[in-house]
mmCIF file of C-alpha atoms in Angstrom:
data_model
loop_
_atom_site.group_PDB
_atom_site.id
_atom_site.type_symbol
_atom_site.label_atom_id
_atom_site.label_comp_id
_atom_site.label_asym_id
_atom_site.label_seq_id
_atom_site.Cartn_x
_atom_site.Cartn_y
_atom_site.Cartn_z
ATOM 1 C CA UNK B 1 0.000 0.000 0.000
ATOM 2 C CA UNK B 2 1.173 3.504 -0.822
ATOM 3 C CA UNK B 3 1.707 5.663 2.216
ATOM 4 C CA UNK B 4 0.425 9.201 2.464
ATOM 5 C CA UNK B 5 3.983 10.483 2.615
ATOM 6 C CA UNK B 6 4.820 8.946 -0.768
ATOM 7 C CA UNK B 7 1.569 9.660 -2.543
ATOM 8 C CA UNK B 8 0.495 12.744 -4.448
ATOM 9 C CA UNK B 9 -2.336 14.440 -2.569
ATOM 10 C CA UNK B 10 -5.750 13.985 -4.174
ATOM 11 C CA UNK B 11 -8.936 15.779 -3.213
ATOM 12 C CA UNK B 12 -12.169 14.018 -4.114
ATOM 13 C CA UNK B 13 -15.148 16.357 -4.018
ATOM 14 C CA UNK B 14 -18.664 15.026 -4.451
ATOM 15 C CA UNK B 15 -22.216 16.203 -3.826
ATOM 16 C CA UNK B 16 -25.530 14.740 -2.787
ATOM 17 C CA UNK B 17 -28.343 16.573 -4.577
ATOM 18 C CA UNK B 18 -31.733 15.710 -3.073
ATOM 19 C CA UNK B 19 -34.882 16.886 -4.835
ATOM 20 C CA UNK B 20 -37.801 17.312 -2.413
ATOM 21 C CA UNK B 21 -41.271 17.010 -3.905
ATOM 22 C CA UNK B 22 -44.650 18.073 -2.537
ATOM 23 C CA UNK B 23 -46.248 15.062 -0.879
ATOM 24 C CA UNK B 24 -49.003 13.996 1.428
ATOM 25 C CA UNK B 25 -48.078 12.967 4.926
ATOM 26 C CA UNK B 26 -47.284 9.248 5.087
ATOM 27 C CA UNK B 27 -49.868 6.850 6.441
ATOM 28 C CA UNK B 28 -47.804 6.416 9.602
ATOM 29 C CA UNK B 29 -45.915 9.129 11.471
ATOM 30 C CA UNK B 30 -43.259 6.437 11.899
ATOM 31 C CA UNK B 31 -42.463 7.059 8.205
ATOM 32 C CA UNK B 32 -41.978 10.833 8.413
ATOM 33 C CA UNK B 33 -38.944 11.923 6.398
ATOM 34 C CA UNK B 34 -35.971 13.198 8.375
ATOM 35 C CA UNK B 35 -34.242 16.443 7.436
ATOM 36 C CA UNK B 36 -30.938 14.670 6.819
ATOM 37 C CA UNK B 37 -32.321 11.773 4.740
ATOM 38 C CA UNK B 38 -29.633 10.621 2.267
ATOM 39 C CA UNK B 39 -27.254 13.273 3.648
ATOM 40 C CA UNK B 40 -26.552 11.196 6.771
ATOM 41 C CA UNK B 41 -25.359 8.285 4.661
ATOM 42 C CA UNK B 42 -23.016 10.622 2.826
ATOM 43 C CA UNK B 43 -21.521 11.819 6.106
ATOM 44 C CA UNK B 44 -20.759 8.258 7.142
ATOM 45 C CA UNK B 45 -19.279 7.489 3.718
ATOM 46 C CA UNK B 46 -16.943 10.468 4.021
ATOM 47 C CA UNK B 47 -15.738 9.114 7.364
ATOM 48 C CA UNK B 48 -15.161 5.668 5.847
ATOM 49 C CA UNK B 49 -13.465 6.955 2.707
ATOM 50 C CA UNK B 50 -11.207 9.285 4.662
ATOM 51 C CA UNK B 51 -10.154 6.449 6.958
ATOM 52 C CA UNK B 52 -8.588 4.711 3.963
ATOM 53 C CA UNK B 53 -7.772 7.918 2.140
ATOM 54 C CA UNK B 54 -5.405 9.238 4.760
ATOM 55 C CA UNK B 55 -3.039 6.347 3.955
ATOM 56 C CA UNK B 56 -3.302 7.056 0.231
ATOM 57 C CA UNK B 57 -2.908 10.824 0.321
ATOM 58 C CA UNK B 58 -6.602 11.254 -0.500
ATOM 59 C CA UNK B 59 -9.232 13.424 1.133
ATOM 60 C CA UNK B 60 -12.986 13.114 0.551
ATOM 61 C CA UNK B 61 -15.509 15.903 0.960
ATOM 62 C CA UNK B 62 -19.215 15.734 0.096
ATOM 63 C CA UNK B 63 -21.501 18.751 -0.001
ATOM 64 C CA UNK B 64 -25.252 18.276 0.435
ATOM 65 C CA UNK B 65 -27.992 20.250 -1.278
ATOM 66 C CA UNK B 66 -31.779 19.963 -0.879
ATOM 67 C CA UNK B 67 -33.856 21.619 -3.569
ATOM 68 C CA UNK B 68 -37.330 21.810 -5.055
ATOM 69 C CA UNK B 69 -37.862 20.370 -8.547
ATOM 70 C CA UNK B 70 -38.143 23.893 -9.990
ATOM 71 C CA UNK B 71 -34.643 24.837 -8.844
ATOM 72 C CA UNK B 72 -32.903 21.476 -9.285
ATOM 73 C CA UNK B 73 -31.265 22.447 -12.588
ATOM 74 C CA UNK B 74 -29.948 25.660 -11.083
ATOM 75 C CA UNK B 75 -28.452 23.774 -8.138
ATOM 76 C CA UNK B 76 -26.871 21.175 -10.424
ATOM 77 C CA UNK B 77 -25.379 23.942 -12.550
ATOM 78 C CA UNK B 78 -23.885 25.576 -9.458
ATOM 79 C CA UNK B 79 -22.308 22.304 -8.337
ATOM 80 C CA UNK B 80 -20.774 21.699 -11.756
ATOM 81 C CA UNK B 81 -19.474 25.268 -11.980
ATOM 82 C CA UNK B 82 -17.854 24.715 -8.585
ATOM 83 C CA UNK B 83 -15.833 21.889 -10.091
ATOM 84 C CA UNK B 84 -17.736 18.928 -8.624
ATOM 85 C CA UNK B 85 -17.667 15.949 -10.971
ATOM 86 C CA UNK B 86 -19.392 13.289 -8.838
ATOM 87 C CA UNK B 87 -23.056 13.773 -7.967
ATOM 88 C CA UNK B 88 -25.232 11.429 -5.911
ATOM 89 C CA UNK B 89 -28.736 12.192 -7.136
ATOM 90 C CA UNK B 90 -31.771 11.516 -4.939
ATOM 91 C CA UNK B 91 -34.601 12.374 -7.326
ATOM 92 C CA UNK B 92 -37.433 11.034 -9.447
ATOM 93 C CA UNK B 93 -36.933 9.788 -12.993
ATOM 94 C CA UNK B 94 -37.713 13.052 -14.796
ATOM 95 C CA UNK B 95 -35.105 14.988 -12.874
ATOM 96 C CA UNK B 96 -32.629 12.102 -13.053
ATOM 97 C CA UNK B 97 -32.542 12.150 -16.857
ATOM 98 C CA UNK B 98 -32.460 15.935 -17.181
ATOM 99 C CA UNK B 99 -29.812 16.471 -14.520
ATOM 100 C CA UNK B 100 -27.684 13.569 -15.770
ATOM 101 C CA UNK B 101 -27.631 15.189 -19.215
ATOM 102 C CA UNK B 102 -26.434 18.447 -17.630
ATOM 103 C CA UNK B 103 -23.739 16.554 -15.777
ATOM 104 C CA UNK B 104 -22.638 14.763 -18.941
ATOM 105 C CA UNK B 105 -21.901 18.091 -20.637
ATOM 106 C CA UNK B 106 -19.438 18.831 -17.825
ATOM 107 C CA UNK B 107 -17.932 15.334 -17.829
ATOM 108 C CA UNK B 108 -19.472 14.465 -14.448
ATOM 109 C CA UNK B 109 -20.588 11.064 -13.181
ATOM 110 C CA UNK B 110 -24.016 10.647 -11.551
ATOM 111 C CA UNK B 111 -25.203 7.977 -9.105
ATOM 112 C CA UNK B 112 -28.974 7.381 -8.947
ATOM 113 C CA UNK B 113 -29.951 6.463 -5.394
ATOM 114 C CA UNK B 114 -33.721 6.710 -5.660
ATOM 115 C CA UNK B 115 -35.470 6.379 -9.036
ATOM 116 C CA UNK B 116 -36.499 2.731 -9.642
ATOM 117 C CA UNK B 117 -37.909 2.997 -13.182
ATOM 118 C CA UNK B 118 -36.889 0.237 -15.575
ATOM 119 C CA UNK B 119 -36.661 2.731 -18.454
ATOM 120 C CA UNK B 120 -33.693 4.438 -16.789
ATOM 121 C CA UNK B 121 -31.860 1.115 -17.119
ATOM 122 C CA UNK B 122 -33.219 0.589 -20.635
ATOM 123 C CA UNK B 123 -34.102 2.929 -23.471
ATOM 124 C CA UNK B 124 -33.546 6.053 -21.319
ATOM 125 C CA UNK B 125 -30.162 5.003 -19.914
ATOM 126 C CA UNK B 126 -27.236 7.420 -19.862
ATOM 127 C CA UNK B 127 -23.546 6.598 -20.166
ATOM 128 C CA UNK B 128 -22.690 8.797 -17.169
ATOM 129 C CA UNK B 129 -25.506 7.450 -14.963
ATOM 130 C CA UNK B 130 -24.950 4.542 -12.573
ATOM 131 C CA UNK B 131 -27.780 3.067 -10.523
ATOM 132 C CA UNK B 132 -27.340 2.248 -6.848
ATOM 133 C CA UNK B 133 -31.100 2.019 -6.235
ATOM 134 C CA UNK B 134 -32.581 -1.265 -7.444
ATOM 135 C CA UNK B 135 -35.117 -1.149 -10.245
ATOM 136 C CA UNK B 136 -38.749 -2.124 -9.742
ATOM 137 C CA UNK B 137 -37.893 -5.229 -11.766
ATOM 138 C CA UNK B 138 -35.247 -6.218 -9.212
ATOM 139 C CA UNK B 139 -37.652 -5.602 -6.331
ATOM 140 C CA UNK B 140 -40.458 -7.593 -7.950
ATOM 141 C CA UNK B 141 -38.137 -10.464 -8.827
ATOM 142 C CA UNK B 142 -36.884 -10.599 -5.227
ATOM 143 C CA UNK B 143 -40.441 -10.973 -3.947
ATOM 144 C CA UNK B 144 -41.387 -13.421 -6.686
ATOM 145 C CA UNK B 145 -38.455 -15.738 -5.981
ATOM 146 C CA UNK B 146 -39.439 -16.031 -2.330
ATOM 147 C CA UNK B 147 -43.075 -16.695 -3.234
ATOM 148 C CA UNK B 148 -42.030 -19.440 -5.660
ATOM 149 C CA UNK B 149 -39.625 -20.919 -3.105
ATOM 150 C CA UNK B 150 -42.558 -21.071 -0.670
ATOM 151 C CA UNK B 151 -44.737 -22.674 -3.392
ATOM 152 C CA UNK B 152 -47.118 -19.709 -3.288
ATOM 153 C CA UNK B 153 -47.694 -19.720 -7.022
ATOM 154 C CA UNK B 154 -51.240 -18.360 -7.248
ATOM 155 C CA UNK B 155 -51.184 -14.590 -6.845
ATOM 156 C CA UNK B 156 -53.859 -11.963 -6.305
ATOM 157 C CA UNK B 157 -52.314 -8.725 -7.627
ATOM 158 C CA UNK B 158 -53.713 -5.579 -6.000
ATOM 159 C CA UNK B 159 -52.389 -2.315 -7.395
ATOM 160 C CA UNK B 160 -52.971 1.401 -7.017
ATOM 161 C CA UNK B 161 -54.267 3.671 -9.757
ATOM 162 C CA UNK B 162 -51.300 6.061 -10.042
ATOM 163 C CA UNK B 163 -48.763 5.707 -12.879
ATOM 164 C CA UNK B 164 -46.019 4.574 -10.480
ATOM 165 C CA UNK B 165 -48.344 1.935 -9.036
ATOM 166 C CA UNK B 166 -49.203 0.625 -12.481
ATOM 167 C CA UNK B 167 -45.535 0.443 -13.429
ATOM 168 C CA UNK B 168 -44.852 -1.593 -10.300
ATOM 169 C CA UNK B 169 -47.793 -3.856 -11.108
ATOM 170 C CA UNK B 170 -46.310 -4.471 -14.555
ATOM 171 C CA UNK B 171 -43.015 -5.462 -12.904
ATOM 172 C CA UNK B 172 -44.898 -8.089 -10.880
ATOM 173 C CA UNK B 173 -46.628 -9.385 -14.021
ATOM 174 C CA UNK B 174 -43.227 -9.755 -15.635
ATOM 175 C CA UNK B 175 -41.854 -11.500 -12.528
ATOM 176 C CA UNK B 176 -44.799 -13.933 -12.525
ATOM 177 C CA UNK B 177 -44.098 -14.876 -16.140
ATOM 178 C CA UNK B 178 -40.358 -15.134 -15.463
ATOM 179 C CA UNK B 179 -40.597 -17.476 -12.489
ATOM 180 C CA UNK B 180 -43.741 -19.444 -13.258
ATOM 181 C CA UNK B 181 -46.377 -17.883 -10.985
ATOM 182 C CA UNK B 182 -49.988 -17.370 -12.038
ATOM 183 C CA UNK B 183 -51.808 -14.118 -11.404
ATOM 184 C CA UNK B 184 -55.291 -15.506 -10.878
ATOM 185 C CA UNK B 185 -56.897 -12.070 -10.614
ATOM 186 C CA UNK B 186 -56.056 -8.377 -10.520
ATOM 187 C CA UNK B 187 -57.813 -5.554 -8.721
ATOM 188 C CA UNK B 188 -57.039 -1.828 -8.768
ATOM 189 C CA UNK B 189 -57.664 0.329 -5.688
ATOM 190 C CA UNK B 190 -58.439 3.868 -6.776
ATOM 191 C CA UNK B 191 -56.520 6.743 -5.223
ATOM 192 C CA UNK B 192 -59.178 9.356 -4.473
ATOM 193 C CA UNK B 193 -56.733 11.735 -2.768
ATOM 194 C CA UNK B 194 -57.253 13.439 0.576
ATOM 195 C CA UNK B 195 -55.743 12.914 4.001
ATOM 196 C CA UNK B 196 -54.761 9.420 5.044
ATOM 197 C CA UNK B 197 -54.135 10.017 8.740
ATOM 198 C CA UNK B 198 -57.464 11.489 9.837
ATOM 199 C CA UNK B 199 -59.296 9.982 12.773
ATOM 200 C CA UNK B 200 -61.721 8.293 10.397
ATOM 201 C CA UNK B 201 -59.095 7.143 7.877
ATOM 202 C CA UNK B 202 -58.545 3.672 9.240
ATOM 203 C CA UNK B 203 -62.289 3.227 9.791
ATOM 204 C CA UNK B 204 -63.042 3.912 6.128
ATOM 205 C CA UNK B 205 -60.278 1.588 4.951
ATOM 206 C CA UNK B 206 -61.401 -1.087 7.405
ATOM 207 C CA UNK B 207 -64.805 -0.997 5.743
ATOM 208 C CA UNK B 208 -63.598 -0.583 2.155
ATOM 209 C CA UNK B 209 -60.814 -3.112 1.776
ATOM 210 C CA UNK B 210 -62.595 -6.314 2.845
ATOM 211 C CA UNK B 211 -65.511 -5.478 0.551
ATOM 212 C CA UNK B 212 -63.129 -4.475 -2.240
ATOM 213 C CA UNK B 213 -61.400 -7.866 -1.939
ATOM 214 C CA UNK B 214 -64.531 -9.972 -1.588
ATOM 215 C CA UNK B 215 -65.206 -12.788 -4.025
ATOM 216 C CA UNK B 216 -61.714 -13.156 -5.487
ATOM 217 C CA UNK B 217 -60.358 -16.216 -7.232
ATOM 218 C CA UNK B 218 -58.600 -18.703 -4.962
ATOM 219 C CA UNK B 219 -55.049 -17.507 -4.288
ATOM 220 C CA UNK B 220 -52.011 -18.277 -2.120
ATOM 221 C CA UNK B 221 -50.683 -14.762 -1.571
ATOM 222 C CA UNK B 222 -51.634 -11.124 -2.104
ATOM 223 C CA UNK B 223 -49.067 -9.109 -4.067
ATOM 224 C CA UNK B 224 -49.411 -5.367 -3.406
ATOM 225 C CA UNK B 225 -48.224 -2.813 -5.966
ATOM 226 C CA UNK B 226 -48.577 0.539 -4.202
ATOM 227 C CA UNK B 227 -45.526 2.651 -5.053
ATOM 228 C CA UNK B 228 -47.279 5.819 -3.872
ATOM 229 C CA UNK B 229 -48.034 4.496 -0.371
ATOM 230 C CA UNK B 230 -51.780 4.993 -0.556
ATOM 231 C CA UNK B 231 -53.426 1.792 0.654
ATOM 232 C CA UNK B 232 -51.080 -1.197 0.888
ATOM 233 C CA UNK B 233 -50.145 -0.691 4.544
ATOM 234 C CA UNK B 234 -53.770 -1.438 5.440
ATOM 235 C CA UNK B 235 -53.938 -4.738 3.540
ATOM 236 C CA UNK B 236 -52.669 -7.056 6.312
ATOM 237 C CA UNK B 237 -55.582 -7.896 8.640
ATOM 238 C CA UNK B 238 -58.125 -6.215 6.333
ATOM 239 C CA UNK B 239 -58.398 -8.923 3.675
ATOM 240 C CA UNK B 240 -61.628 -10.811 3.046
ATOM 241 C CA UNK B 241 -59.715 -14.077 2.681
ATOM 242 C CA UNK B 242 -56.776 -14.363 5.113
ATOM 243 C CA UNK B 243 -53.563 -14.662 3.130
ATOM 244 C CA UNK B 244 -49.965 -13.406 3.442
ATOM 245 C CA UNK B 245 -49.235 -10.015 1.859
ATOM 246 C CA UNK B 246 -46.015 -9.250 -0.021
ATOM 247 C CA UNK B 247 -44.683 -6.368 -2.073
ATOM 248 C CA UNK B 248 -45.580 -2.848 -0.927
ATOM 249 C CA UNK B 249 -46.760 -4.149 2.465
ATOM 250 C CA UNK B 250 -46.295 -7.199 4.638
ATOM 251 C CA UNK B 251 -43.034 -8.667 3.360
ATOM 252 C CA UNK B 252 -41.255 -5.841 1.524
ATOM 253 C CA UNK B 253 -38.113 -5.753 -0.669
ATOM 254 C CA UNK B 254 -35.570 -3.236 0.681
ATOM 255 C CA UNK B 255 -31.876 -2.430 0.307
ATOM 256 C CA UNK B 256 -31.406 -2.031 4.069
ATOM 257 C CA UNK B 257 -33.336 -1.665 7.304
ATOM 258 C CA UNK B 258 -32.391 -0.796 10.862
ATOM 259 C CA UNK B 259 -32.712 -4.331 12.242
ATOM 260 C CA UNK B 260 -30.383 -5.914 9.666
ATOM 261 C CA UNK B 261 -27.423 -7.431 11.543
ATOM 262 C CA UNK B 262 -25.986 -10.198 9.369
ATOM 263 C CA UNK B 263 -22.621 -10.131 7.565
ATOM 264 C CA UNK B 264 -21.114 -7.445 9.773
ATOM 265 C CA UNK B 265 -24.020 -5.036 9.355
ATOM 266 C CA UNK B 266 -24.207 -4.464 13.108
ATOM 267 C CA UNK B 267 -21.014 -2.408 13.038
ATOM 268 C CA UNK B 268 -22.429 -0.366 10.148
ATOM 269 C CA UNK B 269 -25.666 0.203 12.065
ATOM 270 C CA UNK B 270 -23.791 1.194 15.224
ATOM 271 C CA UNK B 271 -21.579 3.676 13.407
ATOM 272 C CA UNK B 272 -24.536 5.214 11.599
ATOM 273 C CA UNK B 273 -26.560 5.555 14.802
ATOM 274 C CA UNK B 274 -23.614 7.034 16.697
ATOM 275 C CA UNK B 275 -23.179 9.631 13.964
ATOM 276 C CA UNK B 276 -26.850 10.512 13.396
ATOM 277 C CA UNK B 277 -28.731 9.516 16.573
ATOM 278 C CA UNK B 278 -31.355 7.703 14.492
ATOM 279 C CA UNK B 279 -31.892 4.487 12.538
ATOM 280 C CA UNK B 280 -30.754 4.066 8.950
ATOM 281 C CA UNK B 281 -33.202 4.324 6.051
ATOM 282 C CA UNK B 282 -32.832 3.108 2.493
ATOM 283 C CA UNK B 283 -31.846 6.463 0.983
ATOM 284 C CA UNK B 284 -29.133 6.830 3.650
ATOM 285 C CA UNK B 285 -27.697 3.431 2.781
ATOM 286 C CA UNK B 286 -27.939 4.075 -0.958
ATOM 287 C CA UNK B 287 -26.046 7.364 -0.634
ATOM 288 C CA UNK B 288 -23.450 5.730 1.595
ATOM 289 C CA UNK B 289 -23.017 2.919 -0.913
ATOM 290 C CA UNK B 290 -22.703 5.299 -3.872
ATOM 291 C CA UNK B 291 -19.901 7.215 -2.198
ATOM 292 C CA UNK B 292 -18.197 4.034 -1.057
ATOM 293 C CA UNK B 293 -18.246 2.860 -4.685
ATOM 294 C CA UNK B 294 -16.552 6.134 -5.590
ATOM 295 C CA UNK B 295 -14.008 5.793 -2.785
ATOM 296 C CA UNK B 296 -13.131 2.235 -3.736
ATOM 297 C CA UNK B 297 -12.664 3.176 -7.383
ATOM 298 C CA UNK B 298 -10.481 6.189 -6.605
ATOM 299 C CA UNK B 299 -8.362 4.103 -4.231
ATOM 300 C CA UNK B 300 -7.853 1.311 -6.762
ATOM 301 C CA UNK B 301 -7.132 3.555 -9.749
ATOM 302 C CA UNK B 302 -5.322 6.378 -7.918
ATOM 303 C CA UNK B 303 -7.275 8.669 -10.220
ATOM 304 C CA UNK B 304 -9.950 11.313 -9.744
ATOM 305 C CA UNK B 305 -10.847 11.460 -13.451
ATOM 306 C CA UNK B 306 -14.565 10.541 -13.809
ATOM 307 C CA UNK B 307 -14.023 8.487 -16.973
ATOM 308 C CA UNK B 308 -11.191 6.476 -15.427
ATOM 309 C CA UNK B 309 -13.267 5.941 -12.295
ATOM 310 C CA UNK B 310 -16.352 4.846 -14.227
ATOM 311 C CA UNK B 311 -14.367 2.491 -16.451
ATOM 312 C CA UNK B 312 -13.016 0.778 -13.359
ATOM 313 C CA UNK B 313 -16.442 0.628 -11.669
ATOM 314 C CA UNK B 314 -17.872 -1.140 -14.728
ATOM 315 C CA UNK B 315 -14.925 -3.503 -15.102
ATOM 316 C CA UNK B 316 -14.655 -7.081 -13.888
ATOM 317 C CA UNK B 317 -12.024 -5.935 -11.376
ATOM 318 C CA UNK B 318 -14.484 -3.888 -9.305
ATOM 319 C CA UNK B 319 -16.148 -5.321 -6.203
ATOM 320 C CA UNK B 320 -17.227 -3.863 -2.881
ATOM 321 C CA UNK B 321 -18.403 -5.276 0.443
ATOM 322 C CA UNK B 322 -21.881 -3.991 1.315
ATOM 323 C CA UNK B 323 -22.942 -5.989 4.431
ATOM 324 C CA UNK B 324 -25.159 -8.300 2.361
ATOM 325 C CA UNK B 325 -23.283 -11.572 2.321
ATOM 326 C CA UNK B 326 -21.515 -11.107 -0.990
ATOM 327 C CA UNK B 327 -19.619 -8.358 -2.747
ATOM 328 C CA UNK B 328 -21.564 -6.087 -5.064
ATOM 329 C CA UNK B 329 -20.625 -5.334 -8.676
ATOM 330 C CA UNK B 330 -22.094 -3.445 -11.637
ATOM 331 C CA UNK B 331 -23.832 -4.631 -14.790
ATOM 332 C CA UNK B 332 -21.759 -3.477 -17.702
ATOM 333 C CA UNK B 333 -24.742 -3.299 -20.046
ATOM 334 C CA UNK B 334 -26.781 -0.683 -18.130
ATOM 335 C CA UNK B 335 -24.852 0.585 -15.107
ATOM 336 C CA UNK B 336 -27.047 -1.128 -12.505
ATOM 337 C CA UNK B 337 -25.504 -2.255 -9.232
ATOM 338 C CA UNK B 338 -25.958 -5.971 -8.619
ATOM 339 C CA UNK B 339 -26.968 -6.493 -5.017
ATOM 340 C CA UNK B 340 -28.986 -8.852 -2.819
ATOM 341 C CA UNK B 341 -32.436 -7.594 -1.817
ATOM 342 C CA UNK B 342 -33.566 -7.975 1.808
ATOM 343 C CA UNK B 343 -37.138 -9.120 2.447
ATOM 344 C CA UNK B 344 -38.277 -7.252 5.544
ATOM 345 C CA UNK B 345 -41.458 -7.561 7.623
ATOM 346 C CA UNK B 346 -40.976 -4.313 9.612
ATOM 347 C CA UNK B 347 -39.102 -6.158 12.341
ATOM 348 C CA UNK B 348 -36.582 -8.657 10.940
ATOM 349 C CA UNK B 349 -34.964 -9.805 7.722
ATOM 350 C CA UNK B 350 -37.210 -12.741 6.855
ATOM 351 C CA UNK B 351 -35.159 -13.765 3.833
ATOM 352 C CA UNK B 352 -32.716 -12.472 1.225
ATOM 353 C CA UNK B 353 -33.049 -12.770 -2.541
ATOM 354 C CA UNK B 354 -31.769 -14.199 -4.808
ATOM 355 C CA UNK B 355 -33.159 -17.358 -3.276
ATOM 356 C CA UNK B 356 -31.331 -20.670 -3.210
ATOM 357 C CA UNK B 357 -31.795 -22.619 -6.403
ATOM 358 C CA UNK B 358 -32.255 -19.645 -8.739
ATOM 359 C CA UNK B 359 -29.187 -19.974 -10.932
ATOM 360 C CA UNK B 360 -27.550 -17.863 -13.613
ATOM 361 C CA UNK B 361 -24.535 -18.479 -15.845
ATOM 362 C CA UNK B 362 -22.874 -15.248 -14.687
ATOM 363 C CA UNK B 363 -24.128 -14.557 -11.166
ATOM 364 C CA UNK B 364 -27.268 -15.460 -9.190
ATOM 365 C CA UNK B 365 -27.642 -11.702 -8.655
ATOM 366 C CA UNK B 366 -28.463 -11.397 -12.345
ATOM 367 C CA UNK B 367 -31.671 -13.337 -11.733
ATOM 368 C CA UNK B 368 -32.941 -10.050 -10.235
ATOM 369 C CA UNK B 369 -33.970 -7.430 -12.785
ATOM 370 C CA UNK B 370 -33.086 -7.041 -16.448
ATOM 371 C CA UNK B 371 -30.470 -9.428 -17.793
ATOM 372 C CA UNK B 372 -28.163 -8.474 -20.664
ATOM 373 C CA UNK B 373 -30.357 -10.001 -23.435
ATOM 374 C CA UNK B 374 -33.393 -8.104 -22.082
ATOM 375 C CA UNK B 375 -31.927 -4.606 -21.971
ATOM 376 C CA UNK B 376 -32.705 -1.819 -24.421
ATOM 377 C CA UNK B 377 -29.770 0.241 -23.151
ATOM 378 C CA UNK B 378 -27.143 1.054 -25.784
ATOM 379 C CA UNK B 379 -25.257 3.840 -24.010
ATOM 380 C CA UNK B 380 -22.606 1.491 -22.593
ATOM 381 C CA UNK B 381 -21.835 -0.338 -25.816
#
């Protein structure tokens, strides 16, 4: 290893740009967003990267910016004009594509830590855009594999009426075809808007959902596709026919959760909680992981050039420990991070996908999401 004394000093400056959108309050106050969401993960990543960096003559600094959608382009422009060439972007798909194009003009590399749309990994992919957040296809496949492993092959698919809900529902249809499940019936729960935490909210849902789900075809499991968090949390205990719930409620696919302890994750959780005085959330972990990917690449290449760094990240030589039982790597055909998906029931990790027995010629992780022959992405060719 090169010592700091013998190495040329390198300063690695990055940014986390979080776009905050107008939103209803979540169903549960337990799910209220914290002011430092995503930023806290970046702070921990800087600590981790600087621990190694001090021996390599490297220093890491990450600035954090929260912005409204209307001013996101202005904030991105300011970051690029300040010389920042690595941006962790916590935003929806529309802003991800627009801001990634701005970054590309400046030669900057962008890490998507939030947007799950398949199109961003397909026809709308960008050569300077890497995806830390799993796609909806990866999430749906993770759930589907567990259902098949349990022999729960007859699904009742219940989806919301918003575009994001319908896209998630389509991911579950694709997963059913991929792994041999049968969707025996589909029902769509209409989002009528309004408050979801009023005193009468749970009473209305308690009356609506059982009736809404009355008279369905025989099924083994309810698959919930509710990307907008409108109704799925109420599904357990409010079904007409008692069945397990998976997807957007019940057993959920996540990148991390605060009770995850396996594979050394306890030390990660402890360090995060000591730094932030709260539990980790997915966007914190995703931001941490994005910046750790950057730190690992800079360390291995001894370069701060975005193209050199990206080439290494997408090469067969790259791998990174992520407290998930195996090292994570990137798909060279669309810039998606391969990673295990935790299946979480709001208290423990019930299981981890890919499940045992789901094989792939390259990696079992490629059984989750779009494989190389399925991609419409040409930016990395």
